PDB file of C-alpha atoms in Angstrom:
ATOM      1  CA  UNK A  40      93.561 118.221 111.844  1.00 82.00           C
ATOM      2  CA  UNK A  41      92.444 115.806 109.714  1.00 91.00           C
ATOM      3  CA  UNK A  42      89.644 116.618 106.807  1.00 97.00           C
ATOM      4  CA  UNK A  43      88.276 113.472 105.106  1.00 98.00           C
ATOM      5  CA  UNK A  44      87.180 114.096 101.705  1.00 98.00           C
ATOM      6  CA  UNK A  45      85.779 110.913  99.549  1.00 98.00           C
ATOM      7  CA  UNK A  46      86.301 109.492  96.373  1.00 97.00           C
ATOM      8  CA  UNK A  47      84.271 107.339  94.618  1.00 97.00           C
ATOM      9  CA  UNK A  48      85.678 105.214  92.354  1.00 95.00           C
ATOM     10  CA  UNK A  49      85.042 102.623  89.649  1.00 92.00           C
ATOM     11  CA  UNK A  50      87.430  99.914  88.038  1.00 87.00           C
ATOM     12  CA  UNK A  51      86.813  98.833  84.693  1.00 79.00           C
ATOM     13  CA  UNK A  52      89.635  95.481  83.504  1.00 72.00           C
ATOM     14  CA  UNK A  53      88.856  94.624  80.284  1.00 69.00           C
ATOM     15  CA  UNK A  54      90.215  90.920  80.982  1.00 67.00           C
ATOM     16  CA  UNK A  55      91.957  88.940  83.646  1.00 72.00           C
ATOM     17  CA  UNK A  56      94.719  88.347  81.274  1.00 71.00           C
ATOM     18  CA  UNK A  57      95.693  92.014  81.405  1.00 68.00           C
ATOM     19  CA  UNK A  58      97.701  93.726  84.244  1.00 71.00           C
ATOM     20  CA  UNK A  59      95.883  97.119  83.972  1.00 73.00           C
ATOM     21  CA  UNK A  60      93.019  98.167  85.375  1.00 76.00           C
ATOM     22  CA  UNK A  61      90.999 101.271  84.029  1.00 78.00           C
ATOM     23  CA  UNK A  62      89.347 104.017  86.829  1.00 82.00           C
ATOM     24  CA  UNK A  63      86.830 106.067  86.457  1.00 86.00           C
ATOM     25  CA  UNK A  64      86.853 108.871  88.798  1.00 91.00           C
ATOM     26  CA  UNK A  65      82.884 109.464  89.948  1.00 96.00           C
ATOM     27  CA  UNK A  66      83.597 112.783  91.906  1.00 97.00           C
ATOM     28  CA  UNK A  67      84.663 113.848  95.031  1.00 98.00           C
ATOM     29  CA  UNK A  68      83.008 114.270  98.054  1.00 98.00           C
ATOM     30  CA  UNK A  69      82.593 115.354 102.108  1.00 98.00           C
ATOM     31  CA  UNK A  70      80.134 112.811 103.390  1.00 98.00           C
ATOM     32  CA  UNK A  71      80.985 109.254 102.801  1.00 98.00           C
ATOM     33  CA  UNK A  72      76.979 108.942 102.491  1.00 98.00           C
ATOM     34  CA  UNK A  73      77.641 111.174  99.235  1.00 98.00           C
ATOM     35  CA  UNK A  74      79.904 108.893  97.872  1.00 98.00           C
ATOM     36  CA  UNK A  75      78.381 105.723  98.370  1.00 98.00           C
ATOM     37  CA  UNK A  76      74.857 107.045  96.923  1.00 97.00           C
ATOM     38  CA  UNK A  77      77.035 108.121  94.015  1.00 96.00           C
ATOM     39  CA  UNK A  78      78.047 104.645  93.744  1.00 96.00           C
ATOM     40  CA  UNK A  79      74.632 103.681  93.790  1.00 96.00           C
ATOM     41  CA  UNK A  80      73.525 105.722  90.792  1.00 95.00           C
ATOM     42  CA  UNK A  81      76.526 104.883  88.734  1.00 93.00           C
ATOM     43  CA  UNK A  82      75.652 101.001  88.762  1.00 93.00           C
ATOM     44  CA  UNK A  83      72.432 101.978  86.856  1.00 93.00           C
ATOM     45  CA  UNK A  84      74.144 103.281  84.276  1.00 91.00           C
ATOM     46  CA  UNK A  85      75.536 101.514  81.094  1.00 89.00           C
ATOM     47  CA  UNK A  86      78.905 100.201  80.929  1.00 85.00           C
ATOM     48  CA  UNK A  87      78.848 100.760  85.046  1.00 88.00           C
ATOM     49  CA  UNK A  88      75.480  98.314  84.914  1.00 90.00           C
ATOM     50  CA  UNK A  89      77.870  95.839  83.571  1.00 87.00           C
ATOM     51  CA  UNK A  90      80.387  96.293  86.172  1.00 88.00           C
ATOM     52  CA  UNK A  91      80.341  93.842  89.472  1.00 89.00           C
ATOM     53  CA  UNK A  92      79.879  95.702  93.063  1.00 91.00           C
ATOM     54  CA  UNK A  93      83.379  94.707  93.696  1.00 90.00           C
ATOM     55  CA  UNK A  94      84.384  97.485  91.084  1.00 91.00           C
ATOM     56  CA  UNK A  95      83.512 100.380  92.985  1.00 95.00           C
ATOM     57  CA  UNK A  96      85.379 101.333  95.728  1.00 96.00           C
ATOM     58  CA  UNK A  97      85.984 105.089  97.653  1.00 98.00           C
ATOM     59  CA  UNK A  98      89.292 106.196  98.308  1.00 96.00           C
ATOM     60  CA  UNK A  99      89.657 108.244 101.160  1.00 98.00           C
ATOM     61  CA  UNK A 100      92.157 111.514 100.857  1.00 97.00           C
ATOM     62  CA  UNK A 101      92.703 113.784 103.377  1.00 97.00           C
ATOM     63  CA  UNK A 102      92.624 117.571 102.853  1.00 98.00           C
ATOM     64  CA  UNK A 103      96.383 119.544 103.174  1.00 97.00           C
ATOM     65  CA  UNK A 104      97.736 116.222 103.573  1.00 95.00           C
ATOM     66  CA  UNK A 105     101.616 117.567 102.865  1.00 92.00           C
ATOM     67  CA  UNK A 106     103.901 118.668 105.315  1.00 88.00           C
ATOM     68  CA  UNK A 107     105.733 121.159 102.922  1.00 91.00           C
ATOM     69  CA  UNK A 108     103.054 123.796 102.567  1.00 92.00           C
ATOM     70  CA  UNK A 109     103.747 125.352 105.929  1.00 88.00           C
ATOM     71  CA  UNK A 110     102.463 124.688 109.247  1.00 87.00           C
ATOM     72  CA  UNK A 111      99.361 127.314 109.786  1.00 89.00           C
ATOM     73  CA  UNK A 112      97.140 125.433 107.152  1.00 94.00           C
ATOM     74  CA  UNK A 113      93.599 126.566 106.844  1.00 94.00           C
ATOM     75  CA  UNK A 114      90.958 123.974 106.026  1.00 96.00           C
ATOM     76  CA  UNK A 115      88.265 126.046 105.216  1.00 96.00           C
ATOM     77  CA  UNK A 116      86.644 124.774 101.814  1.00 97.00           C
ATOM     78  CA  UNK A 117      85.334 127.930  99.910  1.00 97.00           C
ATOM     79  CA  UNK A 118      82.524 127.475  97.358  1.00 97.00           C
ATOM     80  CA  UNK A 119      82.849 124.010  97.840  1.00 97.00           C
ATOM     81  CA  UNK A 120      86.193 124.012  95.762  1.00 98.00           C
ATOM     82  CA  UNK A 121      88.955 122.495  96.435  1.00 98.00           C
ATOM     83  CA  UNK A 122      92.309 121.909  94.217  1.00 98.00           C
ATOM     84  CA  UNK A 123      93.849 118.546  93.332  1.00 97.00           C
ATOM     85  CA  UNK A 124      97.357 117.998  92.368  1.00 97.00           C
ATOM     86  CA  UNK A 125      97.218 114.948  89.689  1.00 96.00           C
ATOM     87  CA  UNK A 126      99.572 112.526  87.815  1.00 93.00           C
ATOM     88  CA  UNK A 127      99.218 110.853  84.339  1.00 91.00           C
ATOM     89  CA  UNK A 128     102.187 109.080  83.155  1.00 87.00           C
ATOM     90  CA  UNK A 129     102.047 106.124  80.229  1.00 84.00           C
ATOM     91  CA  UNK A 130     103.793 103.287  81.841  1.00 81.00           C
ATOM     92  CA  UNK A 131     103.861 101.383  78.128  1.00 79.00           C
ATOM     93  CA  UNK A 132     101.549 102.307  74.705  1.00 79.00           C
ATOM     94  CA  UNK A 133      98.410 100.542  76.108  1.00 74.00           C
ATOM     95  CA  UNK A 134      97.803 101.944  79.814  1.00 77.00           C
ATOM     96  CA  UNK A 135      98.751 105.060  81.703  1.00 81.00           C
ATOM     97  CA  UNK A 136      98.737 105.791  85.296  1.00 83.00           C
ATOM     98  CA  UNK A 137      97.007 108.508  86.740  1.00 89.00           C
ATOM     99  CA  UNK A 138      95.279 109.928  89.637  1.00 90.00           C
ATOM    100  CA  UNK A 139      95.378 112.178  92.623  1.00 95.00           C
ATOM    101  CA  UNK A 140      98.335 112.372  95.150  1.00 95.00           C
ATOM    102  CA  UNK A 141      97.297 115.354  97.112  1.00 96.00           C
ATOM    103  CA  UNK A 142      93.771 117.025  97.715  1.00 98.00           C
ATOM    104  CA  UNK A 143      94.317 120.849  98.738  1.00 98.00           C
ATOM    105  CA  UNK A 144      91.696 123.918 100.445  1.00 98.00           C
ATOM    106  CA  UNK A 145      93.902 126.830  98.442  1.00 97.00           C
ATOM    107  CA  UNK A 146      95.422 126.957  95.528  1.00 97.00           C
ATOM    108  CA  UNK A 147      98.284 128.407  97.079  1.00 97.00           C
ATOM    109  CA  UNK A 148      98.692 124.821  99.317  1.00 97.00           C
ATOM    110  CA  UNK A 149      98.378 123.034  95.813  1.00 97.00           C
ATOM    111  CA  UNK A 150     101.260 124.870  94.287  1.00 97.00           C
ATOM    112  CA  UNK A 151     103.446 124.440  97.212  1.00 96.00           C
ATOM    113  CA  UNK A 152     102.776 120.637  97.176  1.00 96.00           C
ATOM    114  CA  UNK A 153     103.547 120.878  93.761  1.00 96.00           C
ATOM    115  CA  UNK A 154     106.622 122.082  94.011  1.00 95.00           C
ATOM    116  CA  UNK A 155     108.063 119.144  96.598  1.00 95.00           C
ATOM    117  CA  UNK A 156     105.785 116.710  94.327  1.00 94.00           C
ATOM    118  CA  UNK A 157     108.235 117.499  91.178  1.00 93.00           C
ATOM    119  CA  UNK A 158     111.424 116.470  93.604  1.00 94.00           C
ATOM    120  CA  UNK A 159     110.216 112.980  93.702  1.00 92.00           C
ATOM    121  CA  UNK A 160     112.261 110.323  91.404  1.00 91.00           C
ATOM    122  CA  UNK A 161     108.977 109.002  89.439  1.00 89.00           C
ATOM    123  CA  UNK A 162     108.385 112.417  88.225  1.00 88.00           C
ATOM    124  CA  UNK A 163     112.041 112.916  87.430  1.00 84.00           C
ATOM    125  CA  UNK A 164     111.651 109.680  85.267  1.00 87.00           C
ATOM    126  CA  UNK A 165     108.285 110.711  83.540  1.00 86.00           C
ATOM    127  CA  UNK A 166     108.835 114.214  83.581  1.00 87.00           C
ATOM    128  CA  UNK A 167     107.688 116.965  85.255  1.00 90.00           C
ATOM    129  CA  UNK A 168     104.962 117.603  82.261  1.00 92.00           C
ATOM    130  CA  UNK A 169     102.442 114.496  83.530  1.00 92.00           C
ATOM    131  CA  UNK A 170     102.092 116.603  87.113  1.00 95.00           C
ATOM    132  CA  UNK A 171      99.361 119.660  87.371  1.00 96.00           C
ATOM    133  CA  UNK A 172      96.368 121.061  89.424  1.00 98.00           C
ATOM    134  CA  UNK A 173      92.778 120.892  89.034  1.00 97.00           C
ATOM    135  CA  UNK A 174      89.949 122.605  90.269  1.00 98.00           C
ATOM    136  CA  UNK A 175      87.630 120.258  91.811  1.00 98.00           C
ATOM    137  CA  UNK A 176      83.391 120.830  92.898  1.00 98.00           C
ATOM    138  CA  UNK A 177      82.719 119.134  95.849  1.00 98.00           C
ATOM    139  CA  UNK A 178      79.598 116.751  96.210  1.00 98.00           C
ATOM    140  CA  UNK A 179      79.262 116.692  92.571  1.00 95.00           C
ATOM    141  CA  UNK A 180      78.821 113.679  90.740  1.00 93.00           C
ATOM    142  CA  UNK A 181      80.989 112.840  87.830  1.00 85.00           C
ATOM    143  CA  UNK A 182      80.169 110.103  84.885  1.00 82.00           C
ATOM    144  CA  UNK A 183      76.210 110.896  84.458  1.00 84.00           C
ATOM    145  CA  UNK A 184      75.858 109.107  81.088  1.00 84.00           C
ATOM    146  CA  UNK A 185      77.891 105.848  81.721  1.00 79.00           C
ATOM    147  CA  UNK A 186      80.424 104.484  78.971  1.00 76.00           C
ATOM    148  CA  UNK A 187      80.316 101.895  76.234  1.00 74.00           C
ATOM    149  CA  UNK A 188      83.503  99.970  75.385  1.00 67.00           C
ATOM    150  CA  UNK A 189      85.041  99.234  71.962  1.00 60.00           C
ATOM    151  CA  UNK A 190      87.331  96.992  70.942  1.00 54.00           C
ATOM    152  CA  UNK A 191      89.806  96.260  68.000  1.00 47.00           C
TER     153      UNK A 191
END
């Protein structure tokens, strides 16, 4: 079974020159509708006004998307949490990587993920330390108040 949960996305580069790109994570979500109006809101707001449409995208995850927590998975999504395994590594001073590799119904899936997660050679490299879990809301926008950007 495959559970489609929605993440909307901005991208923020602060010049073409530079080979990073900034996200902003806007919230997660189980209607691709949701997402997309999220979108829609966050382009009003400042710093996102400034932003082109091509700088908003939504990632699609799918829910218990790891083999190694077990085969009798249940998808049910209770209070309308779910828990995210992340990553946040620095790849030099100026920019860091980070996101979501796995999008879990339990905690207990999460933690199992977690454990194959730290086996994997970029984590071995980085260390284990830039890997955790978060509790996410569903269908709850993120980034109400926009951004302003500052520079040296």
């Amino acid at each position: 079974m495959r559970v489609p949960i929605y993440e909307a996305l901005a991208h923020y580069k602060r010049n073409e020159m530079l080979p990073y790109t900034e996200y902003f994570g806007l919230g997660f979500f189980t209607d691709i509708s949701l997402a997309e109006s999220t979108i829609a809101e966050s382009k009003k707001l400042v710093g996102f006004s400034d932003l082109n449409d091509n700088s908003f995208s939504i990632k699609t995850h799918y829910l218990n998307d790891c083999t190694h927590i077990g085969d009798d998975i249940n998808y049910e999504i209770v209070n309308n949490k779910i828990y995210g395994v992340w990553y946040d590594y620095d790849i030099d001073p100026y920019y860091s990587s980070s996101g979501y590799i796995g999008l879990f119904s339990t905690l207990e899936y999460a933690e199992k993920a977690l454990d194959w997660y730290k086996t994997w050679d970029i984590f071995n490299v980085y260390g284990l330390d830039c890997l955790g879990i978060d509790t996410i809301t569903l269908n709850l926008r993120g980034w109400t108040e926009g951004f302003i950007t500052v520079y040296d």
